[in-house]
């Protein structure tokens, strides 16, 4: 029997997917992608992700992305506690630091991350983490907490990989690894990433795998392309597709305490 895959990060609330949720999920299931984690980026999109998760029997996160950190106010903890009480919510996030775009002031990003890490500890939930060009600050903050979680869409260097692994985090790999130009250094790191710490995710509708053949007419990524990412990682690690599929599904279930 083939193991079904789990997409550990889908932005299904993105407007690019409006009115197409059933079709997107059906195409994913046809490719054996049986479960997906729907990512919330602020209070509104977290609520929307939960609604979709309820409707389609999927899972969701609740949190505030660093881009939206400036939207968080004094009600953040109360709002996130209410959202996280839904059984579909298996993680706090997407939260973290993004010094690449700086859509929110860095000081605000750090403070909103601290508040979500504190809440994750209180609720005993894993965190879904985002980090771009903020490796040192991210590590300094994470070291202050005892949290389980995933560093999603990892694109850092070997040092960053080793540091995140030493904190016990899982590492989320997206179609970035399929990019023949900017994915090169990530490809070289794949043999150093232990299979037991790997999660696979599309981050759809973003980051369409550039090595898909034939190239999809729409430039929009979707969860049905997850097997291609799984196969690319398997090849880079010198493993069978089925081995990577099976272990990443198990990893997801272990991290998020979720069966099937
Ligand atoms: Zn992200």
mmCIF file of C-alpha atoms and ligand atoms in Angstrom:
data_model
loop_
_atom_site.group_PDB
_atom_site.id
_atom_site.type_symbol
_atom_site.label_atom_id
_atom_site.label_comp_id
_atom_site.label_asym_id
_atom_site.label_seq_id
_atom_site.Cartn_x
_atom_site.Cartn_y
_atom_site.Cartn_z
ATOM 1 C CA UNK A 1 0.000 0.000 0.000
ATOM 2 C CA UNK A 2 1.332 3.456 -0.805
ATOM 3 C CA UNK A 3 1.772 5.794 2.124
ATOM 4 C CA UNK A 4 -0.251 8.937 1.859
ATOM 5 C CA UNK A 5 1.602 12.251 2.013
ATOM 6 C CA UNK A 6 0.860 15.196 4.277
ATOM 7 C CA UNK A 7 1.414 18.752 3.086
ATOM 8 C CA UNK A 8 2.775 20.463 6.209
ATOM 9 C CA UNK A 9 2.025 23.984 4.959
ATOM 10 C CA UNK A 10 -0.712 25.253 2.639
ATOM 11 C CA UNK A 11 -2.026 28.838 2.496
ATOM 12 C CA UNK A 12 -5.487 27.704 1.411
ATOM 13 C CA UNK A 13 -7.051 30.974 2.578
ATOM 14 C CA UNK A 14 -5.030 32.878 -0.029
ATOM 15 C CA UNK A 15 -7.298 34.680 -2.518
ATOM 16 C CA UNK A 16 -5.654 32.764 -5.381
ATOM 17 C CA UNK A 17 -7.599 29.724 -4.169
ATOM 18 C CA UNK A 18 -10.956 31.468 -3.812
ATOM 19 C CA UNK A 19 -13.891 29.293 -4.941
ATOM 20 C CA UNK A 20 -11.521 26.432 -5.824
ATOM 21 C CA UNK A 21 -11.059 24.748 -2.462
ATOM 22 C CA UNK A 22 -12.909 21.532 -3.337
ATOM 23 C CA UNK A 23 -11.068 21.156 -6.642
ATOM 24 C CA UNK A 24 -7.651 21.828 -5.065
ATOM 25 C CA UNK A 25 -8.295 19.283 -2.310
ATOM 26 C CA UNK A 26 -9.642 16.701 -4.781
ATOM 27 C CA UNK A 27 -6.553 17.055 -6.998
ATOM 28 C CA UNK A 28 -4.317 16.660 -3.935
ATOM 29 C CA UNK A 29 -6.153 13.504 -2.847
ATOM 30 C CA UNK A 30 -5.837 12.094 -6.379
ATOM 31 C CA UNK A 31 -2.046 12.436 -5.909
ATOM 32 C CA UNK A 32 -2.245 10.684 -2.543
ATOM 33 C CA UNK A 33 -1.847 13.912 -0.519
ATOM 34 C CA UNK A 34 -4.435 12.997 2.080
ATOM 35 C CA UNK A 35 -3.955 15.624 4.755
ATOM 36 C CA UNK A 36 -2.763 19.231 4.914
ATOM 37 C CA UNK A 37 -1.994 21.846 7.511
ATOM 38 C CA UNK A 38 -3.733 25.116 6.636
ATOM 39 C CA UNK A 39 -1.688 28.109 7.706
ATOM 40 C CA UNK A 40 -3.102 31.158 9.459
ATOM 41 C CA UNK A 41 -1.139 34.404 9.093
ATOM 42 C CA UNK A 42 -3.207 36.734 11.263
ATOM 43 C CA UNK A 43 -6.345 36.498 13.385
ATOM 44 C CA UNK A 44 -8.701 36.681 10.389
ATOM 45 C CA UNK A 45 -6.903 34.185 8.188
ATOM 46 C CA UNK A 46 -6.478 31.824 11.149
ATOM 47 C CA UNK A 47 -10.256 31.848 11.624
ATOM 48 C CA UNK A 48 -10.708 31.229 7.896
ATOM 49 C CA UNK A 49 -8.181 28.385 7.976
ATOM 50 C CA UNK A 50 -10.120 26.792 10.849
ATOM 51 C CA UNK A 51 -13.393 27.139 8.916
ATOM 52 C CA UNK A 52 -11.872 25.388 5.894
ATOM 53 C CA UNK A 53 -10.291 22.725 8.110
ATOM 54 C CA UNK A 54 -13.707 22.008 9.648
ATOM 55 C CA UNK A 55 -15.375 21.883 6.275
ATOM 56 C CA UNK A 56 -12.838 19.549 4.651
ATOM 57 C CA UNK A 57 -11.600 17.563 7.645
ATOM 58 C CA UNK A 58 -8.127 19.138 7.587
ATOM 59 C CA UNK A 59 -5.835 20.746 10.203
ATOM 60 C CA UNK A 60 -4.955 24.380 10.856
ATOM 61 C CA UNK A 61 -2.601 26.732 12.670
ATOM 62 C CA UNK A 62 -3.536 29.892 14.546
ATOM 63 C CA UNK A 63 -1.047 32.715 14.763
ATOM 64 C CA UNK A 64 0.391 35.967 13.467
ATOM 65 C CA UNK A 65 3.056 36.033 10.737
ATOM 66 C CA UNK A 66 5.986 38.452 11.250
ATOM 67 C CA UNK A 67 4.719 40.455 8.250
ATOM 68 C CA UNK A 68 1.498 41.062 10.198
ATOM 69 C CA UNK A 69 3.085 41.512 13.631
ATOM 70 C CA UNK A 70 2.152 45.193 13.587
ATOM 71 C CA UNK A 71 -1.532 44.182 13.481
ATOM 72 C CA UNK A 72 -1.309 42.399 16.854
ATOM 73 C CA UNK A 73 -2.724 44.310 19.802
ATOM 74 C CA UNK A 74 -3.431 43.679 23.478
ATOM 75 C CA UNK A 75 -6.112 41.131 22.582
ATOM 76 C CA UNK A 76 -3.669 38.780 20.823
ATOM 77 C CA UNK A 77 -3.417 36.164 23.577
ATOM 78 C CA UNK A 78 -7.182 36.060 24.179
ATOM 79 C CA UNK A 79 -7.894 35.767 20.457
ATOM 80 C CA UNK A 80 -5.330 33.030 19.899
ATOM 81 C CA UNK A 81 -6.515 31.057 22.943
ATOM 82 C CA UNK A 82 -10.063 31.094 21.542
ATOM 83 C CA UNK A 83 -8.874 29.999 18.090
ATOM 84 C CA UNK A 84 -6.553 27.313 19.490
ATOM 85 C CA UNK A 85 -9.451 25.768 21.421
ATOM 86 C CA UNK A 86 -10.782 24.358 18.129
ATOM 87 C CA UNK A 87 -9.740 20.702 17.742
ATOM 88 C CA UNK A 88 -8.502 21.380 14.187
ATOM 89 C CA UNK A 89 -5.770 23.710 15.494
ATOM 90 C CA UNK A 90 -2.574 21.745 16.039
ATOM 91 C CA UNK A 91 0.019 24.555 16.181
ATOM 92 C CA UNK A 92 0.624 28.203 16.992
ATOM 93 C CA UNK A 93 1.856 30.104 13.932
ATOM 94 C CA UNK A 94 2.822 31.052 11.424
ATOM 95 C CA UNK A 95 5.060 33.112 13.678
ATOM 96 C CA UNK A 96 8.670 34.217 13.534
ATOM 97 C CA UNK A 97 10.985 36.891 12.170
ATOM 98 C CA UNK A 98 11.362 38.228 8.628
ATOM 99 C CA UNK A 99 14.155 40.791 8.237
ATOM 100 C CA UNK A 100 14.123 40.307 4.478
ATOM 101 C CA UNK A 101 10.910 42.227 3.858
ATOM 102 C CA UNK A 102 10.612 44.095 7.177
ATOM 103 C CA UNK A 103 6.854 44.557 6.713
ATOM 104 C CA UNK A 104 6.612 45.059 10.483
ATOM 105 C CA UNK A 105 9.243 46.850 12.623
ATOM 106 C CA UNK A 106 11.820 44.341 13.900
ATOM 107 C CA UNK A 107 11.187 45.201 17.532
ATOM 108 C CA UNK A 108 7.474 44.477 17.003
ATOM 109 C CA UNK A 109 8.276 41.202 15.227
ATOM 110 C CA UNK A 110 10.407 40.069 18.169
ATOM 111 C CA UNK A 111 7.816 41.006 20.768
ATOM 112 C CA UNK A 112 4.941 39.308 18.896
ATOM 113 C CA UNK A 113 7.094 36.185 18.495
ATOM 114 C CA UNK A 114 7.867 36.159 22.238
ATOM 115 C CA UNK A 115 4.157 36.419 23.031
ATOM 116 C CA UNK A 116 3.260 33.510 20.723
ATOM 117 C CA UNK A 117 6.058 31.305 22.079
ATOM 118 C CA UNK A 118 4.855 32.003 25.614
ATOM 119 C CA UNK A 119 1.343 31.043 24.564
ATOM 120 C CA UNK A 120 2.523 27.865 22.805
ATOM 121 C CA UNK A 121 4.237 26.776 26.023
ATOM 122 C CA UNK A 122 1.115 27.588 28.044
ATOM 123 C CA UNK A 123 -1.138 25.630 25.640
ATOM 124 C CA UNK A 124 1.423 22.870 25.113
ATOM 125 C CA UNK A 125 1.142 23.268 21.337
ATOM 126 C CA UNK A 126 3.957 23.078 18.779
ATOM 127 C CA UNK A 127 4.928 26.190 16.811
ATOM 128 C CA UNK A 128 5.002 26.718 13.037
ATOM 129 C CA UNK A 129 7.982 29.023 12.547
ATOM 130 C CA UNK A 130 9.003 31.379 9.743
ATOM 131 C CA UNK A 131 12.486 32.919 9.548
ATOM 132 C CA UNK A 132 14.064 34.929 6.764
ATOM 133 C CA UNK A 133 17.412 36.724 7.140
ATOM 134 C CA UNK A 134 16.970 36.719 10.926
ATOM 135 C CA UNK A 135 18.798 33.575 11.960
ATOM 136 C CA UNK A 136 20.792 34.964 14.908
ATOM 137 C CA UNK A 137 17.870 36.769 16.562
ATOM 138 C CA UNK A 138 15.595 33.797 15.957
ATOM 139 C CA UNK A 139 17.983 31.381 17.648
ATOM 140 C CA UNK A 140 18.556 33.749 20.576
ATOM 141 C CA UNK A 141 14.800 33.964 21.159
ATOM 142 C CA UNK A 142 14.021 30.260 20.642
ATOM 143 C CA UNK A 143 16.719 29.276 23.139
ATOM 144 C CA UNK A 144 14.676 30.963 25.861
ATOM 145 C CA UNK A 145 11.746 28.583 25.400
ATOM 146 C CA UNK A 146 11.208 24.879 25.493
ATOM 147 C CA UNK A 147 9.017 24.470 22.433
ATOM 148 C CA UNK A 148 8.419 21.744 19.884
ATOM 149 C CA UNK A 149 7.859 22.844 16.331
ATOM 150 C CA UNK A 150 8.866 23.143 12.727
ATOM 151 C CA UNK A 151 11.083 25.734 11.067
ATOM 152 C CA UNK A 152 9.000 25.962 7.916
ATOM 153 C CA UNK A 153 10.390 26.604 4.424
ATOM 154 C CA UNK A 154 13.986 26.336 5.576
ATOM 155 C CA UNK A 155 16.340 28.116 3.162
ATOM 156 C CA UNK A 156 19.300 28.831 5.463
ATOM 157 C CA UNK A 157 22.894 27.615 5.532
ATOM 158 C CA UNK A 158 24.528 24.639 7.225
ATOM 159 C CA UNK A 159 25.169 26.542 10.455
ATOM 160 C CA UNK A 160 21.515 27.543 10.740
ATOM 161 C CA UNK A 161 20.410 23.988 9.970
ATOM 162 C CA UNK A 162 22.637 22.577 12.705
ATOM 163 C CA UNK A 163 21.415 25.161 15.218
ATOM 164 C CA UNK A 164 17.730 24.545 14.520
ATOM 165 C CA UNK A 165 18.268 20.786 14.687
ATOM 166 C CA UNK A 166 20.063 21.164 18.022
ATOM 167 C CA UNK A 167 16.968 22.907 19.382
ATOM 168 C CA UNK A 168 15.000 19.775 18.506
ATOM 169 C CA UNK A 169 13.018 21.417 15.727
ATOM 170 C CA UNK A 170 11.709 19.708 12.632
ATOM 171 C CA UNK A 171 12.710 21.269 9.309
ATOM 172 C CA UNK A 172 10.117 22.011 6.617
ATOM 173 C CA UNK A 173 11.367 21.745 3.041
ATOM 174 C CA UNK A 174 9.371 23.269 0.179
ATOM 175 C CA UNK A 175 9.697 23.351 -3.601
ATOM 176 C CA UNK A 176 12.577 25.807 -3.051
ATOM 177 C CA UNK A 177 14.701 22.648 -3.159
ATOM 178 C CA UNK A 178 13.554 22.095 -6.771
ATOM 179 C CA UNK A 179 14.954 25.444 -7.929
ATOM 180 C CA UNK A 180 18.003 24.891 -10.107
ATOM 181 C CA UNK A 181 19.381 28.356 -9.296
ATOM 182 C CA UNK A 182 18.537 29.656 -5.831
ATOM 183 C CA UNK A 183 17.882 26.167 -4.423
ATOM 184 C CA UNK A 184 21.416 24.947 -5.022
ATOM 185 C CA UNK A 185 22.794 25.389 -1.503
ATOM 186 C CA UNK A 186 19.635 23.853 -0.030
ATOM 187 C CA UNK A 187 20.063 20.833 -2.314
ATOM 188 C CA UNK A 188 23.593 20.344 -0.998
ATOM 189 C CA UNK A 189 22.305 20.361 2.589
ATOM 190 C CA UNK A 190 19.743 17.582 2.058
ATOM 191 C CA UNK A 191 22.121 14.725 2.971
ATOM 192 C CA UNK A 192 22.781 16.502 6.325
ATOM 193 C CA UNK A 193 19.121 16.778 7.255
ATOM 194 C CA UNK A 194 18.100 13.682 9.235
ATOM 195 C CA UNK A 195 15.052 11.979 7.739
ATOM 196 C CA UNK A 196 13.503 11.817 11.233
ATOM 197 C CA UNK A 197 13.385 15.638 11.353
ATOM 198 C CA UNK A 198 12.048 16.312 7.867
ATOM 199 C CA UNK A 199 8.611 17.649 6.969
ATOM 200 C CA UNK A 200 7.542 18.332 3.382
ATOM 201 C CA UNK A 201 5.318 21.229 2.410
ATOM 202 C CA UNK A 202 4.282 23.140 -0.697
ATOM 203 C CA UNK A 203 3.654 26.585 0.883
ATOM 204 C CA UNK A 204 1.070 26.859 -1.919
ATOM 205 C CA UNK A 205 0.095 29.079 -3.705
ATOM 206 C CA UNK A 206 3.691 30.313 -3.389
ATOM 207 C CA UNK A 207 6.930 28.626 -4.467
ATOM 208 C CA UNK A 208 5.832 26.480 -7.381
ATOM 209 C CA UNK A 209 8.522 23.790 -7.924
ATOM 210 C CA UNK A 210 10.505 25.054 -10.907
ATOM 211 C CA UNK A 211 11.469 21.556 -12.052
ATOM 212 C CA UNK A 212 7.888 20.339 -12.659
ATOM 213 C CA UNK A 213 7.466 18.731 -16.097
ATOM 214 C CA UNK A 214 5.371 19.756 -17.899
ATOM 215 C CA UNK A 215 5.382 23.230 -16.410
ATOM 216 C CA UNK A 216 1.859 24.058 -15.187
ATOM 217 C CA UNK A 217 0.178 26.807 -17.195
ATOM 218 C CA UNK A 218 -0.761 28.665 -14.051
ATOM 219 C CA UNK A 219 2.226 29.797 -12.015
ATOM 220 C CA UNK A 220 0.341 28.958 -8.872
ATOM 221 C CA UNK A 221 1.561 26.174 -6.631
ATOM 222 C CA UNK A 222 -0.869 23.675 -5.101
ATOM 223 C CA UNK A 223 -0.738 20.644 -2.762
ATOM 224 C CA UNK A 224 -1.052 18.125 -5.617
ATOM 225 C CA UNK A 225 2.588 18.953 -6.466
ATOM 226 C CA UNK A 226 3.846 17.680 -3.103
ATOM 227 C CA UNK A 227 4.920 14.248 -4.468
ATOM 228 C CA UNK A 228 7.334 16.052 -6.821
ATOM 229 C CA UNK A 229 8.986 17.755 -3.835
ATOM 230 C CA UNK A 230 9.113 14.435 -1.986
ATOM 231 C CA UNK A 231 10.760 12.760 -4.985
ATOM 232 C CA UNK A 232 13.334 15.564 -5.359
ATOM 233 C CA UNK A 233 14.342 15.263 -1.696
ATOM 234 C CA UNK A 234 14.464 11.464 -1.928
ATOM 235 C CA UNK A 235 16.827 11.665 -4.921
ATOM 236 C CA UNK A 236 19.077 14.200 -3.161
ATOM 237 C CA UNK A 237 19.248 11.945 -0.100
ATOM 238 C CA UNK A 238 19.741 8.778 -2.142
ATOM 239 C CA UNK A 239 16.546 7.260 -0.747
ATOM 240 C CA UNK A 240 13.407 5.710 -2.184
ATOM 241 C CA UNK A 241 10.344 7.924 -2.597
ATOM 242 C CA UNK A 242 8.352 5.544 -0.369
ATOM 243 C CA UNK A 243 10.898 5.833 2.464
ATOM 244 C CA UNK A 244 10.678 9.630 2.509
ATOM 245 C CA UNK A 245 6.895 9.559 2.131
ATOM 246 C CA UNK A 246 6.437 7.171 5.030
ATOM 247 C CA UNK A 247 8.822 8.891 7.447
ATOM 248 C CA UNK A 248 7.634 12.450 6.742
ATOM 249 C CA UNK A 249 4.035 11.371 7.351
ATOM 250 C CA UNK A 250 5.101 9.749 10.613
ATOM 251 C CA UNK A 251 7.092 12.869 11.592
ATOM 252 C CA UNK A 252 4.057 15.058 10.997
ATOM 253 C CA UNK A 253 1.863 12.798 13.130
ATOM 254 C CA UNK A 254 4.435 12.730 15.910
ATOM 255 C CA UNK A 255 4.957 16.489 15.981
ATOM 256 C CA UNK A 256 1.297 17.405 15.809
ATOM 257 C CA UNK A 257 -0.038 14.397 17.739
ATOM 258 C CA UNK A 258 -2.286 13.637 14.870
ATOM 259 C CA UNK A 259 -3.180 10.240 13.462
ATOM 260 C CA UNK A 260 -4.148 9.763 9.810
HETATM 261 ZN ZN1 LIG B 1 6.630 31.487 5.866
#
